[in-house]
JSON list of C-alpha atoms in Angstrom, two decimals:
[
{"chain": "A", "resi": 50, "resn": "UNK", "atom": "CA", "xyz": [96.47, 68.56, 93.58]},
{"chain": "A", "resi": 51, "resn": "UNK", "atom": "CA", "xyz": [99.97, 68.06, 94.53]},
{"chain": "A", "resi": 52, "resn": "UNK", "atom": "CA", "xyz": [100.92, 69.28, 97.93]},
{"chain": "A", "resi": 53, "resn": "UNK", "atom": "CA", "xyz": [103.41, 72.20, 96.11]},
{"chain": "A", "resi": 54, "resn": "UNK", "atom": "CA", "xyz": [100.33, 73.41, 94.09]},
{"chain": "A", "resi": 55, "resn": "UNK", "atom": "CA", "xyz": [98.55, 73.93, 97.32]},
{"chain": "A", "resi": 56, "resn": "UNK", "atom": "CA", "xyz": [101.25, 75.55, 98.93]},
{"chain": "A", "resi": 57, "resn": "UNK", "atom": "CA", "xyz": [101.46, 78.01, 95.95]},
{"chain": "A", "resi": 58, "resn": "UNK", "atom": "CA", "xyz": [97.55, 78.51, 96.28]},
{"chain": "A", "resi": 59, "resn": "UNK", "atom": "CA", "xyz": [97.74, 79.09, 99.96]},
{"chain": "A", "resi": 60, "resn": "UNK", "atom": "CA", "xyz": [100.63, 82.10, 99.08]},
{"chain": "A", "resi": 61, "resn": "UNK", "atom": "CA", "xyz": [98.68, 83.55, 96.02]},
{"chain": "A", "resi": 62, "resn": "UNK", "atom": "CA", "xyz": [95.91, 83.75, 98.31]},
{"chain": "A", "resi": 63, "resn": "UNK", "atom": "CA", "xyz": [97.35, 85.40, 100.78]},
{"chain": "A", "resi": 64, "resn": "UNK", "atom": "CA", "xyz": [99.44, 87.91, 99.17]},
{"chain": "A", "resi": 65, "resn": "UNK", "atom": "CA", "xyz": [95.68, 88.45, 96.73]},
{"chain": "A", "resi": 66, "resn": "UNK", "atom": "CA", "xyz": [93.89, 88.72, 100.71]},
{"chain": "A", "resi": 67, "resn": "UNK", "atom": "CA", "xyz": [96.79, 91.36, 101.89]},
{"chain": "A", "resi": 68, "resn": "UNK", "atom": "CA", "xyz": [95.83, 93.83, 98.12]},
{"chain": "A", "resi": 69, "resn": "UNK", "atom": "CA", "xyz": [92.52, 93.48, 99.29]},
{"chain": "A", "resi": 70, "resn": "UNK", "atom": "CA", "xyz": [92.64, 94.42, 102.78]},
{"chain": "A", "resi": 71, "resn": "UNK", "atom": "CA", "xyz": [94.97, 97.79, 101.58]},
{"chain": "A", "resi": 72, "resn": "UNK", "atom": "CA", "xyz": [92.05, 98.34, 99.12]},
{"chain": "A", "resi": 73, "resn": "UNK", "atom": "CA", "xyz": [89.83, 97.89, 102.26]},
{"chain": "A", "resi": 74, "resn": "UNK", "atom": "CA", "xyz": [91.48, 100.63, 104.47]},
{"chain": "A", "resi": 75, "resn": "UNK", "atom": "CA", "xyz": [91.61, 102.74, 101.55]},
{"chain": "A", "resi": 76, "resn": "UNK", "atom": "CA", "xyz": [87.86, 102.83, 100.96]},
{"chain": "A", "resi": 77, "resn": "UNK", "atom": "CA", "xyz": [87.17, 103.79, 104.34]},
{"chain": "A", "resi": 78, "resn": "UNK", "atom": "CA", "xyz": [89.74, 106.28, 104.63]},
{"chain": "A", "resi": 79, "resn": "UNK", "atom": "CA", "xyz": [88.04, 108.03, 101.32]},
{"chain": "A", "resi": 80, "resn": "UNK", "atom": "CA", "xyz": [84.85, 107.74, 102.82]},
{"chain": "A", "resi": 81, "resn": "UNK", "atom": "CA", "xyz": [84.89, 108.08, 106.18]},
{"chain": "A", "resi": 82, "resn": "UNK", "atom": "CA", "xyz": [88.52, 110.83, 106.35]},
{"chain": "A", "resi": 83, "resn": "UNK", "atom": "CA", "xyz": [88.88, 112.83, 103.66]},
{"chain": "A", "resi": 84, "resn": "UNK", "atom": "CA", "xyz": [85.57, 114.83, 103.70]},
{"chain": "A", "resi": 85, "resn": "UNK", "atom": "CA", "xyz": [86.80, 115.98, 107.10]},
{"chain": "A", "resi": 86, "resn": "UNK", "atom": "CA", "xyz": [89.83, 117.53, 106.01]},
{"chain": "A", "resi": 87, "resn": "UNK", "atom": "CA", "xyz": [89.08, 121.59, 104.67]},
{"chain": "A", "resi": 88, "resn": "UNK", "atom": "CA", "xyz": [90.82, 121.72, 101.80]},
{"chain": "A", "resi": 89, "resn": "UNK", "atom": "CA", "xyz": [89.97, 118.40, 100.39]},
{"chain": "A", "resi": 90, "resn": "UNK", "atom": "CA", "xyz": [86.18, 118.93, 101.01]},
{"chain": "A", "resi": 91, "resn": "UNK", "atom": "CA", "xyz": [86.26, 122.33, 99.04]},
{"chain": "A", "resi": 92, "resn": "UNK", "atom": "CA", "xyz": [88.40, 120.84, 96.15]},
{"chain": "A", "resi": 93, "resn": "UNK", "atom": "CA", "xyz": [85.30, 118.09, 96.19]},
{"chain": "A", "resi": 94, "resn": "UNK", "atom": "CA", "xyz": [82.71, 120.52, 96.56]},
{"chain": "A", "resi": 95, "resn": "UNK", "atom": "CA", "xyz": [84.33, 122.69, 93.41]},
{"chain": "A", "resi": 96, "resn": "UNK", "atom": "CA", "xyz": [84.13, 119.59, 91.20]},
{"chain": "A", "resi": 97, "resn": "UNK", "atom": "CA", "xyz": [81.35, 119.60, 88.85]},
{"chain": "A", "resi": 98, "resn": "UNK", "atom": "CA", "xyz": [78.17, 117.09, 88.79]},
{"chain": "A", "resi": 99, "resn": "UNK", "atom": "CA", "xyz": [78.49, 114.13, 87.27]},
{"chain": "A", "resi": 100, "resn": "UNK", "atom": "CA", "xyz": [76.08, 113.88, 83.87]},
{"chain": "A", "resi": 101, "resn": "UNK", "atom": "CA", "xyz": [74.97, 110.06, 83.14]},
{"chain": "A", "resi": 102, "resn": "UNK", "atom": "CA", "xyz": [74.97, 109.64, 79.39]},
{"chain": "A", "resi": 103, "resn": "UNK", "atom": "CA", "xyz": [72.14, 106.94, 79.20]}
]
């Protein structure tokens, strides 16, 4: 591995780490935030079950 390649790794993963963090806060926003707010928790409440097709 050439010392460019492993520059070009150390990027990739770092932009790929900075998506997944985003993705992180997201999630926990979602879970934790949004079934606080009124009118989000009604427009979840209105939706209808979810039927597993096994």
């Amino acid at each position: 591995m050439t010392p460019d390649m492993a520059e070009e790794a150390a990027v990739a993963l770092a932009i790929l780490a900075g998506y997944l963090l985003i993705l992180g806060i997201g999630c926990l926003v979602a879970d934790f935030v949004f079934p606080h707010i009124p009118f989000i928790n009604r427009f979840l409440d209105s939706l209808p079950d979810w039927e597993d097709e096994d």
